[in-house]
DNA sequence: CTCCTATATTATCAAATTATTAAGCCTACT
DNA sequence: AGTAGGCTTAATAATTTGATAATATAGGAG
């Protein structure tokens, strides 16, 4: 799984620094912006999984920014968390109703911050459902494989076989193991069946991600 | 979907009363339990969309209860919100890491409570009033679909099925999942029923937004 | 280098799955 | 009661998928 990308937006450099530090320490990929307008620009290019947005900012406040972000199709699946110094109940409500996923009260406690970030990303789901390489994505939710931009539809067995191999790149799967995991232990099919499926996958992807390990099994290599 | 079902769990009757009152006023369907064990029992039969769980309770505390709930397959899509009197940072963290979706600090502010409930449910079911694409709009309030300007009236089942698929474009919905979400778990209808509805939708919209993933299910693609 | 075994390839058939059509039942409304 | 629309099912057609058999090819042991 690739690292989650997070965009931090706050007008106080101190806050950006401390949050960046904590996020990076936790293996997140971070970008920052210091006002709402910049946030929208950066969000479009950086395509973060999560945006942490201060509510009170010059140029464009967090609420407005969030509203705009929600209108951008490519950012539809991006989560938004507000940072707020206001203890005012109404502003919390306002934030949630505007399409935010959570909010974090200032002063920020780093542990809580990281925990909320994790919880929000987890909820966002499907991070585990995707296997991503540079030019190849296997999406278990969409049941699709895209290679160099082209979306390829593999039939069920082929997809399962490919997804299995790709789930642990480099590892060799024994034939028996493949049979067990893709076909199940009850069904009995001949060994040639695997070959045929491998062949079909290779042909459809037009690239040899699947390597034969003679006498042993197959492995995925990128 | 009908009204959202919410299970309230707290050992203080006062709290149950006030929350029930507010929820019912907002058209939610409510059940209550006064400790963790009872909560799990009731959750199994009531199948709530959301469980509001007090952390400190006799018999079984909220955290433990949440962990158990997360293990029950039929409740895997159920959201959990914690009620907590503790301002302690660690308990918040613990709650979120245990699979909860949010927490609400006591003392409870009714407006915030309802707002969080709504936000959580919205996130959960991803059901916004309108789903809009370039030339297609699905309006859950009016129960209408407009395609290229023309307004099409889909009957209930067809509408629900279409709206379900469109709620997460690209994602494949398993047949069983479709049956559960559109028909409910009690009703039993044959698999062909789904096909027939799909066919009707395709015909009425005169465009193939619904794609078949053979052996798996259907998905919406724009 | 040759044989032997494992895998690759191709074509074909059977099985599984979905599409389509039509018909019947039920409900809401007149 | 009559009617229309909506929902489900049954029956049948159309498709797609999966598995095998048969044949070709490759790779390693000796």
mmCIF file of C-alpha atoms in Angstrom, chain B residues 26 28 63 85 88 97 119-120 137 151 154 177 212 220:
data_model
loop_
_atom_site.group_PDB
_atom_site.id
_atom_site.type_symbol
_atom_site.label_atom_id
_atom_site.label_comp_id
_atom_site.label_asym_id
_atom_site.label_seq_id
_atom_site.Cartn_x
_atom_site.Cartn_y
_atom_site.Cartn_z
ATOM 1 C CA UNK B 26 -35.732 14.087 14.296
ATOM 2 C CA UNK B 28 -35.081 8.412 13.893
ATOM 3 C CA UNK B 63 -14.731 -0.087 24.416
ATOM 4 C CA UNK B 85 -17.313 12.060 30.108
ATOM 5 C CA UNK B 88 -8.678 12.232 28.924
ATOM 6 C CA UNK B 97 -8.659 2.927 17.364
ATOM 7 C CA UNK B 119 -22.884 13.457 9.783
ATOM 8 C CA UNK B 120 -21.992 9.933 10.753
ATOM 9 C CA UNK B 137 -28.890 13.776 -11.681
ATOM 10 C CA UNK B 151 -36.901 13.797 -16.103
ATOM 11 C CA UNK B 154 -38.357 5.354 -11.744
ATOM 12 C CA UNK B 177 -25.274 -6.867 -1.045
ATOM 13 C CA UNK B 212 -22.422 -6.192 -15.334
ATOM 14 C CA UNK B 220 -22.372 2.049 -11.895
#
